[in-house]
Amino acid sequence: MTAKEYLLQAYLLEQRIESKLMQVEMLRNLATRSTSIVRMTPGGGGDGDFMENTVIRIVDTEKEISKEVDRLVDLKREIAEVIRQVEDPEMQVMLEMRYLCYRDWPEIMRKMGYSKTSVHRMHQKAMGIIEKILKDGTKWE
């Protein structure tokens, strides 16, 4: 795994969590609409199994989300620890803004007061340091 792939894990996991949250919202909306339709049906008929299955899906997906949120917190803590091993404080800030706060390059450049070239040069150097840290677990000097 490259340094960039390692650092992007948190972002990708957070995107997966967001997707599951949207799925839960869609299931809840579906369940709510279905309940309204069943109540409006003469005699109150309808498929109770459908509602039960929807609720089960919602609960299962929420459990998955909870596990993934726990995993995300642990992963971010681990990534932050690796970033802290980079001795240059400006590189640390840049890496944290990019890989823990998910800021885009223009915002990073603006907040740090650096040009595009400077930030990308710093990023490239930081990636080399992260690669070394991941490879052999030693601090860069």
Short mmCIF file of N, CA, C and O in Angstrom, two decimals:
data_model
loop_
_atom_site.label_atom_id
_atom_site.label_comp_id
_atom_site.label_asym_id
_atom_site.label_seq_id
_atom_site.Cartn_x
_atom_site.Cartn_y
_atom_site.Cartn_z
N MET A 1 0.85 -1.17 0.00
CA MET A 1 0.00 0.00 0.00
C MET A 1 0.90 1.24 0.00
O MET A 1 1.81 1.34 0.79
N THR A 2 0.59 2.16 -0.90
CA THR A 2 1.37 3.40 -0.96
C THR A 2 0.96 4.33 0.18
O THR A 2 -0.08 4.13 0.82
N ALA A 3 1.77 5.36 0.41
CA ALA A 3 1.45 6.34 1.45
C ALA A 3 0.11 7.00 1.17
O ALA A 3 -0.72 7.17 2.07
N LYS A 4 -0.12 7.35 -0.09
CA LYS A 4 -1.37 8.01 -0.45
C LYS A 4 -2.57 7.08 -0.21
O LYS A 4 -3.60 7.51 0.33
N GLU A 5 -2.45 5.83 -0.60
CA GLU A 5 -3.53 4.86 -0.36
C GLU A 5 -3.78 4.71 1.13
O GLU A 5 -4.94 4.65 1.57
N TYR A 6 -2.72 4.65 1.90
CA TYR A 6 -2.86 4.54 3.35
C TYR A 6 -3.61 5.73 3.93
O TYR A 6 -4.56 5.58 4.69
N LEU A 7 -3.18 6.94 3.53
CA LEU A 7 -3.79 8.15 4.07
C LEU A 7 -5.22 8.35 3.60
O LEU A 7 -6.03 8.98 4.29
N LEU A 8 -5.56 7.84 2.43
CA LEU A 8 -6.92 8.00 1.88
C LEU A 8 -7.93 7.02 2.47
O LEU A 8 -9.12 7.15 2.22
N GLN A 9 -7.48 6.06 3.25
CA GLN A 9 -8.39 5.06 3.82
C GLN A 9 -9.53 5.69 4.62
O GLN A 9 -10.67 5.27 4.52
N ALA A 10 -9.20 6.70 5.42
CA ALA A 10 -10.22 7.33 6.26
C ALA A 10 -11.28 8.01 5.40
O ALA A 10 -12.48 7.91 5.67
N TYR A 11 -10.84 8.72 4.37
CA TYR A 11 -11.78 9.40 3.47
C TYR A 11 -12.73 8.39 2.83
O TYR A 11 -13.94 8.60 2.80
N LEU A 12 -12.17 7.30 2.33
CA LEU A 12 -13.00 6.29 1.65
C LEU A 12 -13.97 5.64 2.63
O LEU A 12 -15.14 5.40 2.28
N LEU A 13 -13.52 5.36 3.84
CA LEU A 13 -14.40 4.78 4.85
C LEU A 13 -15.51 5.76 5.22
O LEU A 13 -16.68 5.37 5.35
N GLU A 14 -15.17 7.03 5.34
CA GLU A 14 -16.19 8.04 5.65
C GLU A 14 -17.22 8.14 4.52
O GLU A 14 -18.42 8.30 4.77
N GLN A 15 -16.78 8.02 3.28
CA GLN A 15 -17.70 8.03 2.15
C GLN A 15 -18.64 6.82 2.20
O GLN A 15 -19.83 6.93 1.91
N ARG A 16 -18.10 5.67 2.58
CA ARG A 16 -18.92 4.46 2.71
C ARG A 16 -19.97 4.64 3.81
O ARG A 16 -21.12 4.26 3.66
N ILE A 17 -19.57 5.26 4.92
CA ILE A 17 -20.51 5.52 6.01
C ILE A 17 -21.61 6.47 5.53
O ILE A 17 -22.80 6.24 5.80
N GLU A 18 -21.23 7.52 4.82
CA GLU A 18 -22.22 8.46 4.28
C GLU A 18 -23.21 7.75 3.36
O GLU A 18 -24.41 8.01 3.40
N SER A 19 -22.71 6.84 2.55
CA SER A 19 -23.58 6.08 1.65
C SER A 19 -24.58 5.24 2.44
O SER A 19 -25.77 5.20 2.12
N LYS A 20 -24.11 4.60 3.50
CA LYS A 20 -25.01 3.79 4.32
C LYS A 20 -26.03 4.64 5.05
O LYS A 20 -27.18 4.24 5.21
N LEU A 21 -25.62 5.84 5.47
CA LEU A 21 -26.58 6.75 6.11
C LEU A 21 -27.68 7.15 5.13
O LEU A 21 -28.86 7.23 5.50
N MET A 22 -27.30 7.37 3.87
CA MET A 22 -28.30 7.69 2.85
C MET A 22 -29.23 6.50 2.63
O MET A 22 -30.44 6.67 2.45
N GLN A 23 -28.68 5.29 2.66
CA GLN A 23 -29.50 4.09 2.49
C GLN A 23 -30.53 3.98 3.61
O GLN A 23 -31.69 3.65 3.36
N VAL A 24 -30.10 4.24 4.84
CA VAL A 24 -31.03 4.18 5.98
C VAL A 24 -32.13 5.22 5.81
O VAL A 24 -33.31 4.94 6.04
N GLU A 25 -31.75 6.42 5.39
CA GLU A 25 -32.74 7.47 5.18
C GLU A 25 -33.76 7.05 4.11
O GLU A 25 -34.97 7.25 4.28
N MET A 26 -33.28 6.45 3.04
CA MET A 26 -34.18 5.99 1.98
C MET A 26 -35.11 4.89 2.49
O MET A 26 -36.31 4.89 2.18
N LEU A 27 -34.58 3.97 3.28
CA LEU A 27 -35.41 2.90 3.84
C LEU A 27 -36.47 3.47 4.79
O LEU A 27 -37.62 3.03 4.77
N ARG A 28 -36.09 4.45 5.59
CA ARG A 28 -37.06 5.08 6.50
C ARG A 28 -38.16 5.79 5.71
O ARG A 28 -39.33 5.70 6.06
N ASN A 29 -37.77 6.49 4.66
CA ASN A 29 -38.77 7.16 3.82
C ASN A 29 -39.70 6.15 3.18
O ASN A 29 -40.92 6.36 3.12
N LEU A 30 -39.14 5.07 2.70
CA LEU A 30 -39.95 4.01 2.10
C LEU A 30 -40.91 3.42 3.12
O LEU A 30 -42.10 3.22 2.82
N ALA A 31 -40.42 3.15 4.31
CA ALA A 31 -41.27 2.59 5.37
C ALA A 31 -42.38 3.55 5.73
O ALA A 31 -43.53 3.14 5.93
N THR A 32 -42.07 4.84 5.81
CA THR A 32 -43.07 5.85 6.16
C THR A 32 -44.14 5.93 5.08
O THR A 32 -45.34 5.96 5.39
N ARG A 33 -43.72 5.96 3.83
CA ARG A 33 -44.70 6.02 2.73
C ARG A 33 -45.55 4.76 2.69
O ARG A 33 -46.75 4.82 2.48
N SER A 34 -44.92 3.62 2.93
CA SER A 34 -45.66 2.35 2.89
C SER A 34 -46.69 2.30 4.00
O SER A 34 -47.80 1.82 3.81
N THR A 35 -46.34 2.81 5.19
CA THR A 35 -47.27 2.83 6.30
C THR A 35 -48.48 3.68 5.96
O THR A 35 -49.61 3.30 6.22
N SER A 36 -48.26 4.82 5.32
CA SER A 36 -49.37 5.71 4.94
C SER A 36 -50.28 5.02 3.94
O SER A 36 -51.50 5.11 4.03
N ILE A 37 -49.71 4.32 2.98
CA ILE A 37 -50.50 3.62 1.97
C ILE A 37 -51.32 2.51 2.60
O ILE A 37 -52.50 2.34 2.31
N VAL A 38 -50.71 1.74 3.52
CA VAL A 38 -51.42 0.64 4.17
C VAL A 38 -52.59 1.18 4.98
O VAL A 38 -53.69 0.63 4.95
N ARG A 39 -52.40 2.31 5.67
CA ARG A 39 -53.47 2.88 6.49
C ARG A 39 -54.62 3.38 5.63
O ARG A 39 -55.76 3.40 6.04
N MET A 40 -54.31 3.83 4.42
CA MET A 40 -55.36 4.36 3.54
C MET A 40 -56.10 3.25 2.81
O MET A 40 -57.16 3.48 2.26
N THR A 41 -55.54 2.03 2.83
CA THR A 41 -56.19 0.92 2.15
C THR A 41 -57.42 0.50 2.94
O THR A 41 -57.36 0.35 4.16
N PRO A 42 -58.59 0.33 2.26
CA PRO A 42 -59.80 -0.12 2.97
C PRO A 42 -59.53 -1.42 3.71
O PRO A 42 -58.94 -2.35 3.18
N GLY A 43 -59.93 -1.48 4.97
CA GLY A 43 -59.73 -2.69 5.78
C GLY A 43 -58.35 -2.75 6.41
O GLY A 43 -58.03 -3.66 7.15
N GLY A 44 -57.49 -1.77 6.09
CA GLY A 44 -56.16 -1.73 6.71
C GLY A 44 -55.24 -2.84 6.26
O GLY A 44 -54.28 -3.16 6.92
N GLY A 45 -55.55 -3.47 5.14
CA GLY A 45 -54.73 -4.58 4.66
C GLY A 45 -53.34 -4.12 4.31
O GLY A 45 -53.02 -2.96 4.29
N GLY A 46 -52.50 -5.03 4.03
CA GLY A 46 -51.13 -4.70 3.65
C GLY A 46 -50.21 -5.81 4.06
O GLY A 46 -50.62 -6.79 4.66
N ASP A 47 -48.99 -5.66 3.72
CA ASP A 47 -48.00 -6.69 3.98
C ASP A 47 -47.18 -6.32 5.20
O ASP A 47 -46.27 -5.50 5.12
N GLY A 48 -47.50 -6.93 6.35
CA GLY A 48 -46.75 -6.69 7.58
C GLY A 48 -45.31 -7.16 7.44
O GLY A 48 -44.41 -6.61 8.07
N ASP A 49 -45.10 -8.20 6.63
CA ASP A 49 -43.74 -8.71 6.41
C ASP A 49 -42.87 -7.65 5.77
O ASP A 49 -41.69 -7.53 6.08
N PHE A 50 -43.44 -6.88 4.86
CA PHE A 50 -42.68 -5.81 4.19
C PHE A 50 -42.16 -4.82 5.22
O PHE A 50 -40.98 -4.47 5.22
N MET A 51 -43.04 -4.38 6.11
CA MET A 51 -42.65 -3.41 7.13
C MET A 51 -41.61 -4.02 8.07
O MET A 51 -40.60 -3.38 8.38
N GLU A 52 -41.83 -5.25 8.47
CA GLU A 52 -40.88 -5.92 9.37
C GLU A 52 -39.51 -6.06 8.70
O GLU A 52 -38.48 -5.76 9.31
N ASN A 53 -39.50 -6.46 7.45
CA ASN A 53 -38.23 -6.61 6.72
C ASN A 53 -37.52 -5.27 6.55
O ASN A 53 -36.29 -5.19 6.64
N THR A 54 -38.28 -4.21 6.32
CA THR A 54 -37.70 -2.89 6.18
C THR A 54 -37.06 -2.44 7.50
O THR A 54 -35.94 -1.93 7.51
N VAL A 55 -37.76 -2.65 8.60
CA VAL A 55 -37.23 -2.28 9.91
C VAL A 55 -35.96 -3.09 10.21
O VAL A 55 -34.97 -2.54 10.70
N ILE A 56 -35.97 -4.36 9.88
CA ILE A 56 -34.79 -5.21 10.09
C ILE A 56 -33.61 -4.69 9.27
O ILE A 56 -32.48 -4.60 9.76
N ARG A 57 -33.87 -4.32 8.02
CA ARG A 57 -32.80 -3.76 7.18
C ARG A 57 -32.24 -2.47 7.78
O ARG A 57 -31.04 -2.23 7.75
N ILE A 58 -33.14 -1.63 8.26
CA ILE A 58 -32.70 -0.37 8.87
C ILE A 58 -31.80 -0.65 10.08
O ILE A 58 -30.72 -0.08 10.21
N VAL A 59 -32.25 -1.53 10.96
CA VAL A 59 -31.48 -1.85 12.17
C VAL A 59 -30.14 -2.47 11.81
O VAL A 59 -29.10 -2.09 12.36
N ASP A 60 -30.11 -3.40 10.86
CA ASP A 60 -28.86 -4.03 10.43
C ASP A 60 -27.89 -3.00 9.84
O ASP A 60 -26.70 -3.02 10.15
N THR A 61 -28.41 -2.11 9.01
CA THR A 61 -27.56 -1.10 8.40
C THR A 61 -27.04 -0.13 9.46
O THR A 61 -25.87 0.27 9.42
N GLU A 62 -27.86 0.22 10.44
CA GLU A 62 -27.40 1.10 11.51
C GLU A 62 -26.31 0.44 12.35
O GLU A 62 -25.37 1.11 12.79
N LYS A 63 -26.41 -0.87 12.55
CA LYS A 63 -25.35 -1.60 13.26
C LYS A 63 -24.05 -1.56 12.46
O LYS A 63 -22.97 -1.37 13.02
N GLU A 64 -24.15 -1.76 11.15
CA GLU A 64 -22.97 -1.68 10.28
C GLU A 64 -22.34 -0.29 10.36
O GLU A 64 -21.12 -0.16 10.44
N ILE A 65 -23.19 0.73 10.33
CA ILE A 65 -22.70 2.11 10.40
C ILE A 65 -21.96 2.33 11.72
O ILE A 65 -20.87 2.91 11.74
N SER A 66 -22.52 1.86 12.80
CA SER A 66 -21.90 2.03 14.11
C SER A 66 -20.51 1.38 14.15
O SER A 66 -19.54 1.97 14.64
N LYS A 67 -20.41 0.16 13.61
CA LYS A 67 -19.11 -0.52 13.57
C LYS A 67 -18.12 0.25 12.71
O LYS A 67 -16.94 0.37 13.05
N GLU A 68 -18.59 0.77 11.57
CA GLU A 68 -17.70 1.49 10.68
C GLU A 68 -17.29 2.84 11.26
O GLU A 68 -16.17 3.29 11.03
N VAL A 69 -18.16 3.48 12.02
CA VAL A 69 -17.79 4.73 12.68
C VAL A 69 -16.69 4.46 13.71
O VAL A 69 -15.70 5.20 13.80
N ASP A 70 -16.83 3.37 14.48
CA ASP A 70 -15.79 2.99 15.43
C ASP A 70 -14.47 2.75 14.70
O ASP A 70 -13.40 3.18 15.14
N ARG A 71 -14.56 2.05 13.57
CA ARG A 71 -13.37 1.76 12.77
C ARG A 71 -12.75 3.06 12.23
O ARG A 71 -11.53 3.22 12.21
N LEU A 72 -13.61 4.00 11.81
CA LEU A 72 -13.14 5.28 11.30
C LEU A 72 -12.39 6.06 12.37
O LEU A 72 -11.32 6.61 12.12
N VAL A 73 -12.93 6.09 13.57
CA VAL A 73 -12.28 6.80 14.68
C VAL A 73 -10.90 6.18 14.94
O VAL A 73 -9.90 6.90 15.08
N ASP A 74 -10.82 4.86 14.99
CA ASP A 74 -9.54 4.18 15.21
C ASP A 74 -8.57 4.45 14.07
O ASP A 74 -7.38 4.71 14.30
N LEU A 75 -9.06 4.42 12.84
CA LEU A 75 -8.22 4.64 11.68
C LEU A 75 -7.68 6.07 11.66
O LEU A 75 -6.50 6.29 11.40
N LYS A 76 -8.53 7.04 11.96
CA LYS A 76 -8.08 8.43 12.00
C LYS A 76 -7.03 8.62 13.09
O LYS A 76 -6.06 9.36 12.90
N ARG A 77 -7.22 7.97 14.21
CA ARG A 77 -6.24 8.06 15.30
C ARG A 77 -4.90 7.47 14.84
O ARG A 77 -3.84 8.05 15.07
N GLU A 78 -4.95 6.34 14.15
CA GLU A 78 -3.74 5.70 13.63
C GLU A 78 -3.03 6.58 12.59
O GLU A 78 -1.81 6.77 12.63
N ILE A 79 -3.81 7.13 11.67
CA ILE A 79 -3.24 8.01 10.64
C ILE A 79 -2.62 9.25 11.29
O ILE A 79 -1.53 9.68 10.92
N ALA A 80 -3.31 9.82 12.27
CA ALA A 80 -2.79 11.00 12.97
C ALA A 80 -1.46 10.67 13.65
O ALA A 80 -0.53 11.49 13.66
N GLU A 81 -1.35 9.48 14.19
CA GLU A 81 -0.10 9.06 14.84
C GLU A 81 1.03 8.95 13.83
O GLU A 81 2.17 9.36 14.10
N VAL A 82 0.75 8.43 12.65
CA VAL A 82 1.76 8.35 11.60
C VAL A 82 2.16 9.76 11.16
O VAL A 82 3.35 10.06 11.02
N ILE A 83 1.18 10.64 10.98
CA ILE A 83 1.47 12.02 10.57
C ILE A 83 2.33 12.72 11.62
O ILE A 83 3.24 13.48 11.29
N ARG A 84 2.09 12.44 12.90
CA ARG A 84 2.87 13.07 13.97
C ARG A 84 4.35 12.66 13.92
O ARG A 84 5.20 13.35 14.46
N GLN A 85 4.63 11.55 13.26
CA GLN A 85 6.01 11.11 13.13
C GLN A 85 6.79 11.93 12.09
O GLN A 85 8.01 11.88 12.05
N VAL A 86 6.07 12.68 11.26
CA VAL A 86 6.72 13.59 10.33
C VAL A 86 7.16 14.78 11.17
O VAL A 86 6.35 15.43 11.81
N GLU A 87 8.46 15.06 11.17
CA GLU A 87 8.99 16.05 12.11
C GLU A 87 8.69 17.50 11.74
O GLU A 87 8.66 18.36 12.60
N ASP A 88 8.45 17.79 10.49
CA ASP A 88 8.19 19.16 10.05
C ASP A 88 6.74 19.53 10.39
O ASP A 88 5.79 18.95 9.85
N PRO A 89 6.53 20.52 11.26
CA PRO A 89 5.17 20.90 11.68
C PRO A 89 4.29 21.38 10.51
O PRO A 89 3.09 21.14 10.51
N GLU A 90 4.87 22.06 9.54
CA GLU A 90 4.08 22.53 8.40
C GLU A 90 3.60 21.35 7.56
O GLU A 90 2.47 21.35 7.07
N MET A 91 4.45 20.36 7.41
CA MET A 91 4.03 19.15 6.69
C MET A 91 2.92 18.45 7.45
O MET A 91 1.96 17.96 6.85
N GLN A 92 3.04 18.40 8.76
CA GLN A 92 1.99 17.78 9.58
C GLN A 92 0.65 18.47 9.35
O GLN A 92 -0.37 17.81 9.13
N VAL A 93 0.67 19.80 9.41
CA VAL A 93 -0.57 20.57 9.22
C VAL A 93 -1.16 20.28 7.84
O VAL A 93 -2.36 20.03 7.70
N MET A 94 -0.31 20.32 6.82
CA MET A 94 -0.77 20.08 5.46
C MET A 94 -1.38 18.68 5.33
O MET A 94 -2.46 18.51 4.78
N LEU A 95 -0.70 17.68 5.89
CA LEU A 95 -1.21 16.30 5.82
C LEU A 95 -2.52 16.14 6.60
O LEU A 95 -3.44 15.47 6.13
N GLU A 96 -2.60 16.76 7.76
CA GLU A 96 -3.83 16.68 8.56
C GLU A 96 -4.99 17.35 7.83
O GLU A 96 -6.10 16.82 7.80
N MET A 97 -4.72 18.53 7.26
CA MET A 97 -5.79 19.24 6.54
C MET A 97 -6.27 18.40 5.35
O MET A 97 -7.48 18.32 5.10
N ARG A 98 -5.36 17.76 4.66
CA ARG A 98 -5.71 17.01 3.46
C ARG A 98 -6.36 15.66 3.78
O ARG A 98 -7.39 15.30 3.21
N TYR A 99 -5.75 14.90 4.70
CA TYR A 99 -6.16 13.50 4.89
C TYR A 99 -7.01 13.23 6.13
O TYR A 99 -7.60 12.15 6.23
N LEU A 100 -7.10 14.18 7.04
CA LEU A 100 -7.97 14.00 8.19
C LEU A 100 -9.17 14.94 8.15
O LEU A 100 -10.23 14.62 8.69
N CYS A 101 -8.98 16.12 7.52
CA CYS A 101 -10.07 17.09 7.41
C CYS A 101 -10.64 17.15 5.99
O CYS A 101 -11.62 17.85 5.76
N TYR A 102 -10.00 16.46 5.05
CA TYR A 102 -10.46 16.34 3.66
C TYR A 102 -10.57 17.69 2.94
O TYR A 102 -11.48 17.91 2.17
N ARG A 103 -9.63 18.59 3.20
CA ARG A 103 -9.63 19.89 2.54
C ARG A 103 -9.06 19.76 1.14
O ARG A 103 -8.17 18.95 0.89
N ASP A 104 -9.54 20.58 0.22
CA ASP A 104 -8.99 20.55 -1.14
C ASP A 104 -7.73 21.42 -1.20
O ASP A 104 -7.44 22.19 -0.29
N TRP A 105 -6.97 21.23 -2.28
CA TRP A 105 -5.68 21.93 -2.39
C TRP A 105 -5.82 23.45 -2.36
O TRP A 105 -5.02 24.12 -1.68
N PRO A 106 -6.78 24.06 -3.08
CA PRO A 106 -6.88 25.52 -3.01
C PRO A 106 -7.09 26.03 -1.57
O PRO A 106 -6.51 27.04 -1.18
N GLU A 107 -7.89 25.34 -0.79
CA GLU A 107 -8.11 25.77 0.59
C GLU A 107 -6.83 25.61 1.42
O GLU A 107 -6.50 26.48 2.23
N ILE A 108 -6.12 24.51 1.22
CA ILE A 108 -4.86 24.30 1.93
C ILE A 108 -3.87 25.39 1.58
O ILE A 108 -3.22 25.97 2.46
N MET A 109 -3.76 25.71 0.29
CA MET A 109 -2.84 26.76 -0.15
C MET A 109 -3.20 28.10 0.50
O MET A 109 -2.33 28.83 0.99
N ARG A 110 -4.48 28.41 0.50
CA ARG A 110 -4.96 29.68 1.06
C ARG A 110 -4.66 29.75 2.56
O ARG A 110 -4.12 30.73 3.06
N LYS A 111 -4.99 28.68 3.29
CA LYS A 111 -4.81 28.69 4.75
C LYS A 111 -3.34 28.69 5.15
O LYS A 111 -2.98 29.28 6.16
N MET A 112 -2.52 28.02 4.35
CA MET A 112 -1.10 27.95 4.70
C MET A 112 -0.30 29.11 4.11
O MET A 112 0.84 29.34 4.50
N GLY A 113 -0.89 29.82 3.15
CA GLY A 113 -0.22 30.95 2.54
C GLY A 113 0.91 30.55 1.59
O GLY A 113 1.87 31.28 1.43
N TYR A 114 0.76 29.39 0.96
CA TYR A 114 1.76 28.90 0.02
C TYR A 114 1.20 28.83 -1.38
O TYR A 114 -0.01 28.69 -1.58
N SER A 115 2.11 28.85 -2.35
CA SER A 115 1.71 28.69 -3.75
C SER A 115 1.39 27.22 -4.02
O SER A 115 1.74 26.33 -3.23
N LYS A 116 0.76 27.00 -5.15
CA LYS A 116 0.43 25.64 -5.57
C LYS A 116 1.71 24.79 -5.66
O LYS A 116 1.75 23.66 -5.16
N THR A 117 2.73 25.34 -6.27
CA THR A 117 4.00 24.63 -6.43
C THR A 117 4.60 24.26 -5.07
O THR A 117 5.04 23.13 -4.87
N SER A 118 4.60 25.21 -4.15
CA SER A 118 5.19 24.96 -2.82
C SER A 118 4.42 23.87 -2.07
O SER A 118 5.03 22.99 -1.47
N VAL A 119 3.10 23.94 -2.11
CA VAL A 119 2.29 22.95 -1.39
C VAL A 119 2.48 21.57 -2.01
O VAL A 119 2.63 20.58 -1.30
N HIS A 120 2.50 21.50 -3.34
CA HIS A 120 2.67 20.19 -3.97
C HIS A 120 4.07 19.63 -3.75
O HIS A 120 4.24 18.42 -3.59
N ARG A 121 5.07 20.51 -3.72
CA ARG A 121 6.44 20.05 -3.43
C ARG A 121 6.49 19.52 -1.99
O ARG A 121 7.07 18.46 -1.73
N MET A 122 5.88 20.25 -1.06
CA MET A 122 5.84 19.82 0.33
C MET A 122 5.10 18.49 0.46
O MET A 122 5.53 17.58 1.19
N HIS A 123 4.00 18.36 -0.28
CA HIS A 123 3.21 17.12 -0.24
C HIS A 123 4.04 15.95 -0.75
O HIS A 123 4.04 14.87 -0.15
N GLN A 124 4.74 16.16 -1.85
CA GLN A 124 5.56 15.08 -2.42
C GLN A 124 6.64 14.65 -1.43
O GLN A 124 6.87 13.44 -1.24
N LYS A 125 7.27 15.60 -0.81
CA LYS A 125 8.31 15.28 0.18
C LYS A 125 7.69 14.55 1.38
O LYS A 125 8.24 13.55 1.86
N ALA A 126 6.54 15.02 1.83
CA ALA A 126 5.85 14.38 2.96
C ALA A 126 5.45 12.94 2.62
O ALA A 126 5.54 12.05 3.46
N MET A 127 5.03 12.71 1.37
CA MET A 127 4.65 11.35 0.97
C MET A 127 5.86 10.41 1.03
O MET A 127 5.73 9.26 1.44
N GLY A 128 7.02 10.92 0.67
CA GLY A 128 8.24 10.12 0.78
C GLY A 128 8.53 9.75 2.23
O GLY A 128 8.92 8.62 2.54
N ILE A 129 8.33 10.72 3.12
CA ILE A 129 8.56 10.47 4.55
C ILE A 129 7.55 9.45 5.07
O ILE A 129 7.91 8.50 5.78
N ILE A 130 6.28 9.61 4.70
CA ILE A 130 5.23 8.68 5.13
C ILE A 130 5.54 7.27 4.60
O ILE A 130 5.40 6.29 5.33
N GLU A 131 5.97 7.18 3.34
CA GLU A 131 6.34 5.87 2.76
C GLU A 131 7.40 5.20 3.63
O GLU A 131 7.31 4.02 3.94
N LYS A 132 8.42 5.97 4.03
CA LYS A 132 9.50 5.43 4.85
C LYS A 132 8.97 4.99 6.21
O LYS A 132 9.32 3.92 6.71
N ILE A 133 8.11 5.80 6.82
CA ILE A 133 7.53 5.46 8.12
C ILE A 133 6.74 4.17 8.02
O ILE A 133 6.86 3.27 8.86
N LEU A 134 5.93 4.04 6.96
CA LEU A 134 5.11 2.85 6.78
C LEU A 134 5.96 1.62 6.47
O LEU A 134 5.64 0.52 6.91
N LYS A 135 7.02 1.84 5.72
CA LYS A 135 7.88 0.72 5.30
C LYS A 135 8.63 0.10 6.48
O LYS A 135 8.61 -1.10 6.67
N ASP A 136 9.30 0.97 7.24
CA ASP A 136 10.14 0.38 8.28
C ASP A 136 9.84 0.89 9.69
O ASP A 136 10.54 0.56 10.63
N GLY A 137 8.82 1.71 9.81
CA GLY A 137 8.39 2.16 11.12
C GLY A 137 9.36 3.11 11.82
O GLY A 137 9.22 3.37 12.99
N THR A 138 10.33 3.65 11.08
CA THR A 138 11.28 4.56 11.71
C THR A 138 10.92 6.00 11.41
O THR A 138 10.32 6.30 10.38
N LYS A 139 11.33 6.89 12.28
CA LYS A 139 11.12 8.32 12.05
C LYS A 139 12.08 8.79 10.98
O LYS A 139 13.21 8.33 10.90
N TRP A 140 11.60 9.76 10.23
CA TRP A 140 12.46 10.39 9.23
C TRP A 140 13.30 11.45 9.92
O TRP A 140 12.83 12.17 10.77
N GLU A 141 14.55 11.53 9.56
CA GLU A 141 15.44 12.51 10.20
C GLU A 141 15.97 13.47 9.18
O GLU A 141 16.29 13.16 8.13
#
